[in-house]
XYZ file of C-alpha atoms in Angstrom:
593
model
C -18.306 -14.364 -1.231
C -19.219 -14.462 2.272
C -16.451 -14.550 5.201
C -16.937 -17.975 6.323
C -15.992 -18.713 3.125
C -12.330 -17.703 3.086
C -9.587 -19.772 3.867
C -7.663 -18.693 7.281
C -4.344 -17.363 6.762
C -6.594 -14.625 4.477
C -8.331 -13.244 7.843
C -6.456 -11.316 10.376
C -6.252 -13.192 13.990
C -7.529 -10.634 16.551
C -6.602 -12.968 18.935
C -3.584 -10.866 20.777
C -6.016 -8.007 20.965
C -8.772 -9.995 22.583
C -9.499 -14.003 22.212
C -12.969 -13.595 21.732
C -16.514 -11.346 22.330
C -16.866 -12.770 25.417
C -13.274 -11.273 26.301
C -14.023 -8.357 24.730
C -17.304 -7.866 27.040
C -15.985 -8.799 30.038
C -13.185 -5.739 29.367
C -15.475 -3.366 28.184
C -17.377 -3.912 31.756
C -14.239 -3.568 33.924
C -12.974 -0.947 31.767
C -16.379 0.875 32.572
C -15.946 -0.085 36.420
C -12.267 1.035 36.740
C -12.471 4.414 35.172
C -15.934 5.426 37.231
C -13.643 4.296 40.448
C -10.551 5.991 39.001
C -11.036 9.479 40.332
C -9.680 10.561 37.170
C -11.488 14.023 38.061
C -9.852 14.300 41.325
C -6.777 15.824 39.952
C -8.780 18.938 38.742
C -7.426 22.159 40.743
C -3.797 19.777 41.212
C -2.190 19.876 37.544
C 0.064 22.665 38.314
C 2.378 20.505 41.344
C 4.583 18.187 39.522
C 4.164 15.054 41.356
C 0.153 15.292 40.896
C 1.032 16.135 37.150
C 3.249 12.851 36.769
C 0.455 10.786 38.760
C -2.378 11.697 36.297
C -0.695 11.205 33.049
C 0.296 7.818 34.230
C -3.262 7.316 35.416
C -4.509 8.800 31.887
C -2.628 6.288 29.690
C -2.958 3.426 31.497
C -6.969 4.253 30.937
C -6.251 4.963 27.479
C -4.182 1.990 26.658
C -6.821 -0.090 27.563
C -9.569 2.273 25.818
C -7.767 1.809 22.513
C -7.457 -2.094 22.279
C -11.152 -2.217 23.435
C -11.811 0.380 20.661
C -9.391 -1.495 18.353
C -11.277 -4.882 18.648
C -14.872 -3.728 18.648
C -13.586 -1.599 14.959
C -11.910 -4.447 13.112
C -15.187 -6.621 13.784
C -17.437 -4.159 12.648
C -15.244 -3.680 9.463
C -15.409 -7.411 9.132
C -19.289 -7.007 8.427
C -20.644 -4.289 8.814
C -24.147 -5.537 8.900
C -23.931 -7.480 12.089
C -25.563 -4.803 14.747
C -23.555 -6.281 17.435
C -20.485 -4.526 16.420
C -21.936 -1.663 15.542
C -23.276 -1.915 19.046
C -19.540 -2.426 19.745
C -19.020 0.970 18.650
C -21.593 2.748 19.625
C -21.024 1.505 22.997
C -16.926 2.635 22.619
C -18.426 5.947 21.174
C -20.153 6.647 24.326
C -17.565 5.673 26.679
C -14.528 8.073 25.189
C -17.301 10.817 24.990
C -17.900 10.264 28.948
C -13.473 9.909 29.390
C -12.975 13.058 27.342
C -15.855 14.967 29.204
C -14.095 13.322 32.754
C -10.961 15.125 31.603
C -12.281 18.359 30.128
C -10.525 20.061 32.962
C -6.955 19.287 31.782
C -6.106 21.708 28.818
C -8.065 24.885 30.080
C -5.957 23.735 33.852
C -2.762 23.497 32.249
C -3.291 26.249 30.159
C -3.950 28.630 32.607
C -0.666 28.085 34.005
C 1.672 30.751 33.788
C 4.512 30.107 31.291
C 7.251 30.028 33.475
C 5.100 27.127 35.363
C 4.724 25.309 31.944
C 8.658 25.676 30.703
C 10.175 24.297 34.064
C 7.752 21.155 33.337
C 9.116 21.245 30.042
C 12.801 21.000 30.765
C 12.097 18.664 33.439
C 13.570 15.241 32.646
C 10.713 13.593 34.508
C 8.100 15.311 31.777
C 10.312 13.563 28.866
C 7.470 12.172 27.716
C 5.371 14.476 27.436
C 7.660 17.675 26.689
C 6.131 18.118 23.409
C 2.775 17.860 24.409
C 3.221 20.628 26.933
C 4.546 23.105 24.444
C 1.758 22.520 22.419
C -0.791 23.302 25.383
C 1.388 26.048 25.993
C 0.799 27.506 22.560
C -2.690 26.697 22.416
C -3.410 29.114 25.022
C -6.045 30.859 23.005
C -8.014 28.220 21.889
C -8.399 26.742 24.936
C -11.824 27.232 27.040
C -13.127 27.408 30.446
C -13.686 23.744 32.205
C -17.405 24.170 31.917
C -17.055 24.457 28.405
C -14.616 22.208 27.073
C -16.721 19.785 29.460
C -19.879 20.940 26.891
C -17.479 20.528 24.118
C -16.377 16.882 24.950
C -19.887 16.166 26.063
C -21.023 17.282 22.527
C -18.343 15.491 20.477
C -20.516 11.855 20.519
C -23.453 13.446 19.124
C -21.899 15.687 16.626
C -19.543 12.919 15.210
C -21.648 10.822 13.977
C -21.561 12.561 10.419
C -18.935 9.604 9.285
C -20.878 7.295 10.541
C -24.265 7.858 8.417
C -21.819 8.346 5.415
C -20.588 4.942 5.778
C -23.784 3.096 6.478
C -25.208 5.026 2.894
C -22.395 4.096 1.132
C -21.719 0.331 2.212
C -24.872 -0.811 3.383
C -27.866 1.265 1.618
C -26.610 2.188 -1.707
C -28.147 -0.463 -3.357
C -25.476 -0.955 -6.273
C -27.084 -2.865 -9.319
C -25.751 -5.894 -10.948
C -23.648 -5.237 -14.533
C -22.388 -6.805 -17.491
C -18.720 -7.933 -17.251
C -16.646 -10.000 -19.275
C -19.687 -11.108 -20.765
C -21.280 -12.092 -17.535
C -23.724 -10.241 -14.899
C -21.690 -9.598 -11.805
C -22.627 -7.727 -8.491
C -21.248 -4.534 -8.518
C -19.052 -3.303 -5.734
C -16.797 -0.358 -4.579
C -13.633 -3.128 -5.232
C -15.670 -4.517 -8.544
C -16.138 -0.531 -10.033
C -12.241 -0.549 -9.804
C -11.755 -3.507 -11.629
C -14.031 -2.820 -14.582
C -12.961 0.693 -15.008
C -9.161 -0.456 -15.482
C -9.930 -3.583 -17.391
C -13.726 -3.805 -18.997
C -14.732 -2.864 -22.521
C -15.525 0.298 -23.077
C -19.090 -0.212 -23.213
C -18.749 -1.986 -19.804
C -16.878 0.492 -18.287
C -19.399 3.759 -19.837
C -22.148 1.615 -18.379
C -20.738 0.643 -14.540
C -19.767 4.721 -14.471
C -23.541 5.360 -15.449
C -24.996 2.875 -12.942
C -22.657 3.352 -9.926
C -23.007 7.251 -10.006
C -26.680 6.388 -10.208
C -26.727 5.067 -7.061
C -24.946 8.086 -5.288
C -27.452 9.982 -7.523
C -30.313 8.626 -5.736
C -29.103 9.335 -2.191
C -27.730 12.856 -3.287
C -30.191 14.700 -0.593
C -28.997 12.434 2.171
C -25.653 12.236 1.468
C -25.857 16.259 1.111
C -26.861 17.112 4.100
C -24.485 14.069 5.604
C -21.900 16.436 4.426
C -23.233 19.662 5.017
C -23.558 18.736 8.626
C -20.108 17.433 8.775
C -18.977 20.798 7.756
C -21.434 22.773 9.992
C -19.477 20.833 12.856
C -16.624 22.031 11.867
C -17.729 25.282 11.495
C -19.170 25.088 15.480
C -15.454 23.569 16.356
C -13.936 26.367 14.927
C -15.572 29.138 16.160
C -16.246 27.784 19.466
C -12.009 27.839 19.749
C -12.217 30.791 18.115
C -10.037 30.387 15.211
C -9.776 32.551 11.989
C -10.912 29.102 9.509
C -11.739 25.857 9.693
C -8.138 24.965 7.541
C -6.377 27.078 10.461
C -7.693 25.085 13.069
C -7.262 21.522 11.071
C -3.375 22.666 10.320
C -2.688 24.311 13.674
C -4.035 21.064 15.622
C -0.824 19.288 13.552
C 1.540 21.980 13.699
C 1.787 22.618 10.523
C 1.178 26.167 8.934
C -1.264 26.305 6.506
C 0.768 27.874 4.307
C 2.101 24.277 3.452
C -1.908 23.673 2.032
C -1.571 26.674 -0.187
C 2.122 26.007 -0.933
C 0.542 22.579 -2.473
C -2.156 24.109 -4.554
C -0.257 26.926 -5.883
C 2.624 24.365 -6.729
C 0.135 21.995 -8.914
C -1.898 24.626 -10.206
C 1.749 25.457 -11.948
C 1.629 22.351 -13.195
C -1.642 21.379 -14.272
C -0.222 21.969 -18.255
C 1.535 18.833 -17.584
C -1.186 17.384 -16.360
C -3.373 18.596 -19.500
C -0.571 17.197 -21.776
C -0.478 13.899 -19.993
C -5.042 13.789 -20.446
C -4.606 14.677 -24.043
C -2.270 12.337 -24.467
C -4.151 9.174 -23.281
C -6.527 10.177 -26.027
C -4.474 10.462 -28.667
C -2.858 6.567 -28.061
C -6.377 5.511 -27.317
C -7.505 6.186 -30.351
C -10.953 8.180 -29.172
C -12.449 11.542 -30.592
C -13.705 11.756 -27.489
C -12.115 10.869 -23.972
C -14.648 10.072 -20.732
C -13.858 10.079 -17.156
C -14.600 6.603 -17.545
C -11.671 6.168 -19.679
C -8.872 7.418 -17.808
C -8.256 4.246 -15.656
C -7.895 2.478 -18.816
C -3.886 1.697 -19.498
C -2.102 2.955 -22.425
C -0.199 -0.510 -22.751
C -3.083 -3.205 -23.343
C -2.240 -6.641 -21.636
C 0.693 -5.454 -19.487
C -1.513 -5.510 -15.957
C 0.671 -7.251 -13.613
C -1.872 -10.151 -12.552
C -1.111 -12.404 -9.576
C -2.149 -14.434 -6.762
C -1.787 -12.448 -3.200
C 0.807 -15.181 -2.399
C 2.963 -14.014 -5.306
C 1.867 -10.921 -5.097
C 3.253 -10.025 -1.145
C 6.597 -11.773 -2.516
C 6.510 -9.837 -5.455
C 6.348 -6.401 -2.819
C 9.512 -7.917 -0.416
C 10.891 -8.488 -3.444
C 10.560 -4.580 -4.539
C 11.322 -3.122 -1.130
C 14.891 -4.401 -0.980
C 16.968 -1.291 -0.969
C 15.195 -0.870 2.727
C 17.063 -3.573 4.049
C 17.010 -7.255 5.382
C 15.065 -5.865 8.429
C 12.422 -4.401 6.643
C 11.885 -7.259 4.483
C 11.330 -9.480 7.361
C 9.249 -7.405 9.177
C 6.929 -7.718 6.251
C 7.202 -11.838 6.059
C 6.334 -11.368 9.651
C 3.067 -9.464 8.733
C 2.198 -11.862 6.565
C 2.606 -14.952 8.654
C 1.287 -13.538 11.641
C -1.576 -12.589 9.824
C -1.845 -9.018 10.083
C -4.015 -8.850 7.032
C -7.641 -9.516 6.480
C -7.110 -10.042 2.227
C -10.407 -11.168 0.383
C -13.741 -8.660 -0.396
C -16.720 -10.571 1.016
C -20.191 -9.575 1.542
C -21.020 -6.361 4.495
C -16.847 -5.596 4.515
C -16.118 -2.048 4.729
C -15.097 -1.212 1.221
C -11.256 -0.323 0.498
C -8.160 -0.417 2.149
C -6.395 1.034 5.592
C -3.696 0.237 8.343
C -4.806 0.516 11.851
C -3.303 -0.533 15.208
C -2.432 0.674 18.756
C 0.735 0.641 21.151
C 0.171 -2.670 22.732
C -0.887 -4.332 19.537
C 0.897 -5.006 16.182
C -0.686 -3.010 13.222
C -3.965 -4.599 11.202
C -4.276 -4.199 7.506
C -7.425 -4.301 5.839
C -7.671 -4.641 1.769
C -10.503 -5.912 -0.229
C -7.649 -7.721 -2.867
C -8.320 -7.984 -6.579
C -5.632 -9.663 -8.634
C -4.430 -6.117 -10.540
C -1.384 -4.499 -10.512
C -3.042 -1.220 -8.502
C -3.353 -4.349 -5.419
C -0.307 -4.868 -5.645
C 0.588 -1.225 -4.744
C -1.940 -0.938 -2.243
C -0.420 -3.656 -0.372
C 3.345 -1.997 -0.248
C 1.122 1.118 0.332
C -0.988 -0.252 3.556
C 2.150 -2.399 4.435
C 4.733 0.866 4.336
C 1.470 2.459 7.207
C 2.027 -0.619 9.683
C 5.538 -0.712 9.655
C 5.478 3.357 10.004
C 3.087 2.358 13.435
C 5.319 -0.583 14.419
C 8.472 1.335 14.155
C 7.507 4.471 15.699
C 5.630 2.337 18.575
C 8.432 0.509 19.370
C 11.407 3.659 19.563
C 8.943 6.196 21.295
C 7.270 5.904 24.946
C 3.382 5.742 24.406
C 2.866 9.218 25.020
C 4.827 9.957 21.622
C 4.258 6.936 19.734
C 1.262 8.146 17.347
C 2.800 10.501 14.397
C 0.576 13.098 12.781
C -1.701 12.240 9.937
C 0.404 14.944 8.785
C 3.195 12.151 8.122
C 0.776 9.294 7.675
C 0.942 9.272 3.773
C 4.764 9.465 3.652
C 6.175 5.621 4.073
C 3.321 3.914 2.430
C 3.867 6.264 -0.667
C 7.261 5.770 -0.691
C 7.067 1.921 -1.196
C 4.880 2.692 -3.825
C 7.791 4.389 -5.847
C 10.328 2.339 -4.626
C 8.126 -0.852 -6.018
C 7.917 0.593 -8.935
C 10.644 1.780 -9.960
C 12.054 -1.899 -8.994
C 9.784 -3.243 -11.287
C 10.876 -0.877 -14.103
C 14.535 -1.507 -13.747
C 14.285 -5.273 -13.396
C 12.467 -5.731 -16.535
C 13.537 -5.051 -20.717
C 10.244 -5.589 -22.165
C 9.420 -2.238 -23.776
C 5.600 -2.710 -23.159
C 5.955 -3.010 -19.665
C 8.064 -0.191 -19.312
C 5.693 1.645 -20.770
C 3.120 0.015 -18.777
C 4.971 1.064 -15.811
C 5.817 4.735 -16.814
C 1.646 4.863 -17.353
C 0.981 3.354 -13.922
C 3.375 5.726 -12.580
C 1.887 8.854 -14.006
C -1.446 7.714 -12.843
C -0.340 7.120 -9.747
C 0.892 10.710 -9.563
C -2.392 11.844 -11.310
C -4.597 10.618 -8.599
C -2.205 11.024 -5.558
C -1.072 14.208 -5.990
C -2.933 16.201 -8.481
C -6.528 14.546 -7.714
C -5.804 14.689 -4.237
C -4.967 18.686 -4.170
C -8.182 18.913 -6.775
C -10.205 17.260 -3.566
C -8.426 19.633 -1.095
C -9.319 22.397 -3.139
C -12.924 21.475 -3.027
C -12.983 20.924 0.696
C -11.121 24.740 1.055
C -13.984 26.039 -1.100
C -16.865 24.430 0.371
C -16.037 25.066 4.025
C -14.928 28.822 3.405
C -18.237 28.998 1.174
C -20.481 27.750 4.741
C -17.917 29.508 6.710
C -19.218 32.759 4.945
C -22.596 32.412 5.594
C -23.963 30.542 2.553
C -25.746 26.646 2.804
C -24.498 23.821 0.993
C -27.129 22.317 -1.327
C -26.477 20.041 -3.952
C -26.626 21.828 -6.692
C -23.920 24.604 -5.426
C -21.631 21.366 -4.399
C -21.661 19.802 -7.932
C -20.497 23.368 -9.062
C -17.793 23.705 -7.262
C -16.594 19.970 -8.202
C -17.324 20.529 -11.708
C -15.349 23.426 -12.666
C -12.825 21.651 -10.335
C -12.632 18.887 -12.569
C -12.603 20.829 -15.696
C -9.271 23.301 -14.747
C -7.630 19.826 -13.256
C -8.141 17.894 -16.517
C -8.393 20.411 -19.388
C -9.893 20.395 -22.548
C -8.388 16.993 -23.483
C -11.385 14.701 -21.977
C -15.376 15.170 -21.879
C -16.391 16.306 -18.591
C -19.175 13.633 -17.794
C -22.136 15.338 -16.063
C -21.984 12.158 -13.462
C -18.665 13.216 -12.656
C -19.986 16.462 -10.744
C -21.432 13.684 -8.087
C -17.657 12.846 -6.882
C -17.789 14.551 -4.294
C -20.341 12.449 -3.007
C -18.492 9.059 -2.943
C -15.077 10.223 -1.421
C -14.805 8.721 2.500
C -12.245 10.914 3.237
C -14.037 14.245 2.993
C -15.748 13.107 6.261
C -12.016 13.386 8.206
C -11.866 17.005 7.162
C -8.420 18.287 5.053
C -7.189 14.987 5.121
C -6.849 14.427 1.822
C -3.857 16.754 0.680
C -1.620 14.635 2.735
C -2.020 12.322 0.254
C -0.930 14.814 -1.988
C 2.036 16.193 0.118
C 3.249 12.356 1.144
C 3.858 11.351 -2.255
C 5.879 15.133 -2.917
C 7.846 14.108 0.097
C 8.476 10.323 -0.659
C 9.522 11.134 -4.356
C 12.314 12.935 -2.859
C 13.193 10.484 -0.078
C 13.240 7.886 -2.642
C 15.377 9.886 -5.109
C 17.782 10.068 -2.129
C 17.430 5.903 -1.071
C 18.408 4.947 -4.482
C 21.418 7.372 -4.741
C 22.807 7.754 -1.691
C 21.887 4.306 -0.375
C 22.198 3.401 3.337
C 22.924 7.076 4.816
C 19.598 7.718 3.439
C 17.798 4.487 4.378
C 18.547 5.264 7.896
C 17.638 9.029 7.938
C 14.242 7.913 7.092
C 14.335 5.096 9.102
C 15.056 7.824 11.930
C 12.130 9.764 10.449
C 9.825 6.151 10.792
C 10.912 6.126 14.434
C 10.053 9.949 15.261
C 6.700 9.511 16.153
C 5.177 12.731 17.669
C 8.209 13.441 19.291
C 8.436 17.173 18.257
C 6.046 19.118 15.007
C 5.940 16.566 11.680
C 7.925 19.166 9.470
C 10.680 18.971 11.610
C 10.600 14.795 11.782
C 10.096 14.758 7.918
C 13.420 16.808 7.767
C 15.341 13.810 9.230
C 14.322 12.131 5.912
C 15.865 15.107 4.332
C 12.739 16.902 2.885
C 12.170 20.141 3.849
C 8.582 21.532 3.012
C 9.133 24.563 4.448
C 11.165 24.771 0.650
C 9.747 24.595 -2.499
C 12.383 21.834 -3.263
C 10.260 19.307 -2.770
C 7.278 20.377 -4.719
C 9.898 21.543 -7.747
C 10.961 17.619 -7.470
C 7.677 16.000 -7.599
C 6.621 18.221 -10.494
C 9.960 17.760 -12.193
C 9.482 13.931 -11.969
C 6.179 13.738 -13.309
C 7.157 15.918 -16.292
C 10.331 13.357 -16.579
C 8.591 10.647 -16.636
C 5.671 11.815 -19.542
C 8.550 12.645 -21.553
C 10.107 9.382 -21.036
C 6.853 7.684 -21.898
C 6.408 9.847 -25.031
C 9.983 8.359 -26.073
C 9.199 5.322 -25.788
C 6.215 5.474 -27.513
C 7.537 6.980 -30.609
């Protein structure tokens, strides 16, 4: 449907960010105004006497506060539609104007970095740097990836032009992919991104071999484009990387989280062990679906026919309150809050960006955006997206602004772990046998695309940037390769390895924030074992992690996570996850014998 079409209280208000365009505008121009009269620049040659130090961070966040909601607004409208040019104007124009603040203050890191480190530790220990202790011993650290002012002024300059790569991607895959109508329930529906989701959980199996055929089609068609989309999102890497002169493109994604890489192969070693389980589990699915042959278009298909939890968003959001309990009375509220504040923009309509995500800023509550279907997986994604805005909203309102935004490192951690917590409340709340084993499925899938086909996309990002890193272009052809034999060692020899399924690289956002995705991967290793310790140690545990929700960026994200109690420094954590998914496939086979 189209937006005008949907009832209110199903649209976020963007009201406390701005009341309208016209209030947007008229910011945008004295934003503009202010920072060309700010003499932001003035400060070069000053940064290493304290009280000039102090003066331009506060002049530097006050900018940036006011850079974000502008950024915030101008975002959420595009998403809204994202065929209306005037908000992609919107962001275009915001593109622009952080390219020209981040070329302004070019000067800063190389300047602060070329203090000497006794300079940079009594600004450290300083209680008037409290705010930004952290950030200093990063610089400090960063010493050799830091560059001249001429050059990180290049660098900043060149960051509009070469980070557009996302962009593009998005535009092909919402607005010019074309998608065909299909056959659904017996009726011709449009198909969608939210639609493709539905039918592969819940159509025949003809449906479902059809919509896979037709929707990779599409990608199919804009392979060349979408190919080089990605092979120039990788070549910027590549210039990022060796510009700063690190040893890999993963060294310089990990190190700019502090975070050792060494967690990244940790992850892959740790469900390559396991990936007999995960064979077990794919021949399994065949066996209780009856098939002599299994299709990736099969494996979103439940084991437990006409169990999907189907419900209203009303009932629904209740339904996840309901499930988060052992968080607390607090928690629960803050989530009515959400709700009846309308943080949430709900319904799929016509131009909307396609999925799901949590945004916000310091001086704003979080924003959730879903594209709701009435299946159980919406239900999850709404304690998922819900568990990211009260992450934001906590952290924002325990740490100053200069420490408020965690790492994506820790970004995947509290959504995933309302996931498990809602269902395993759903599991021990019911004593239907079907839905148990409805819910053991749902659980292993959840694991099976959140930690194993997450690391399986990690891997492929590893390979493809150390194969351009090397020397060698990335064509299509070489690209489906690598994903192929991906898929094939990730599933096994239990399933028919579609030759559409070597486009899925293609479709996947994410690959365009590069080595993003195994945080999925690690956030639900850490939140199975943060959970584990919620539901049997109770409210000790509930306000560790509600001391890890608050950390913010207040020192390096393993060290927060560890005030949750998970340690990934360990390989008690990955041992945990592993252990649970094994658990719970044996649990599952019981039942279904």
């Amino acid at each position: 449907m189209e937006r005008k079409d949907v009832e209110t209280k199903y649209t976020w208000d963007l009201s406390p960010i701005f009341p309208s365009d016209e209030a947007w505008e008229k910011e945008f121009k004295a934003m503009e105004a202010d920072f060309a009269n700010s003499g932001i620049s003035s400060y070069q040659g000053k940064l290493g006497n304290k009280k000039d130090l102090l003066a331009f961070f506060a002049l530097r966040d006050a900018l940036s506060r006011r850079l974000e909601k502008l950024y915030l607004y101008a975002s959420m409208r595009h998403d809204e539609d994202i065929r209306i040019s005037k908000y992609t104007s919107y962001t275009a124009m915001m593109g622009s104007l952080v390219s020209k603040m981040m070329a302004e203050m070019a000067f800063v890191e190389p300047e602060l970095t070329s203090l000497d480190d006794e300079k940079l530790r009594s600004f450290i220990a300083d209680p008037d740097f409290a705010d930004y202790d952290y950030t200093l011993d990063q610089i400090r650290r960063s010493k050799a990836h830091v560059l001249g002012g001429g050059e990180e002024k290049l660098l900043a300059l060149a960051s509009d032009v070469l980070g557009g790569f996302q962009t593009v991607f998005s535009m092909l895959d919402n607005a010019d992919l074309n998608l065909p109508k299909g056959k659904f329930g017996g009726e011709e529906v449009q198909m969608s991104h939210g639609m493709y989701g539905v039918v592969l959980r819940s159509g025949t199996r003809e449906e479902r071999a059809q919509w896979f055929k037709d929707y990779y089609g599409a990608y199919i068609r804009l392979i060349d484009a979408i190919t080089q989309t990605y092979y120039g999102n990788v070549k910027k890497d590549i210039f990022y990387k060796t510009a700063r002169k690190y040893d890999s493109c993963l060294s310089m994604a990990m190190e700019g989280e502090d975070v050792s890489p060494k967690v990244y192969e940790n992850l892959i070693s740790a469900v390559h062990s396991a990936l007999p389980v995960m064979h077990r589990y794919i021949s399994l699915r065949r066996e209780i679906l009856g098939l002599d042959e299994q299709h990736m278009y099969d494996i979103y298909v439940s084991l437990v026919p006409d169990a999907d939890i189907k419900l209203p968003f009303e009932e629904a959001y209740e339904l996840v309150i309901k499930g988060l309990a052992p968080l607390g009375k607090d928690y629960q509220n803050l989530l009515r809050r959400g709700k009846d504040e309308r943080w949430i923009d709900v319904c799929e309509t016509e131009g909307k960006r396609s999925g799901a995500y949590s945004t916000g800023v310091y001086d704003t509550h979080p924003y959730v955006l879903l594209n709701y279907q009435q299946t159980t997986n919406d239900i999850f994604t709404i304690a998922h997206e819900m568990g990211h805005s009260i992450h934001t909203y906590k952290s924002s309102s325990a740490q100053p602004y200069p420490k408020s935004e965690y790492t994506i490192f820790l970004a995947e951690i509290a959504s995933t772990v309302n996931e498990v917590l809602l269902m395993k409340y759903l599991y021990s709340t019911t004593e239907d046998k079907q839905l148990k084993k409805y819910l053991l499925n749902y659980y292993m899938d959840m694991i099976r695309a959140t930690m194993f086909r997450q690391t399986q996309f990690a891997e492929f990002e590893q390979i493809a940037h150390a194969k351009a890193e090397a020397g060698e272009p990335l064509t299509k052809e070489n690209l489906c390769e690598i994903y192929y034999k991906l898929n094939k060692d990730y599933y096994g020899e239990g399933i028919v390895h579609d030759e559409e399924i070597a486009y899925e690289w293609a479709r996947i956002p994410h690959f365009y924030r590069s080595f993003y995705v195994y945080k999925y991967a690690t956030g639900i290793i850490s939140a199975i074992s943060i959970v584990r310790r919620i539901l049997t140690e109770g409210d000790k545990a509930v306000q560790d992690y509600f001391s890890f929700l608050s950390g913010g960026n207040c020192t390096d994200p393993v060290s927060i996570l560890k005030r949750a109690g998970v340690d990934l420094t360990t390989s008690a954590p990955f041992e945990t996850a592993m252990r649970e998914f094994e658990e719970t496939l044996g649990e599952f086979e019981a039942l279904s014998k």
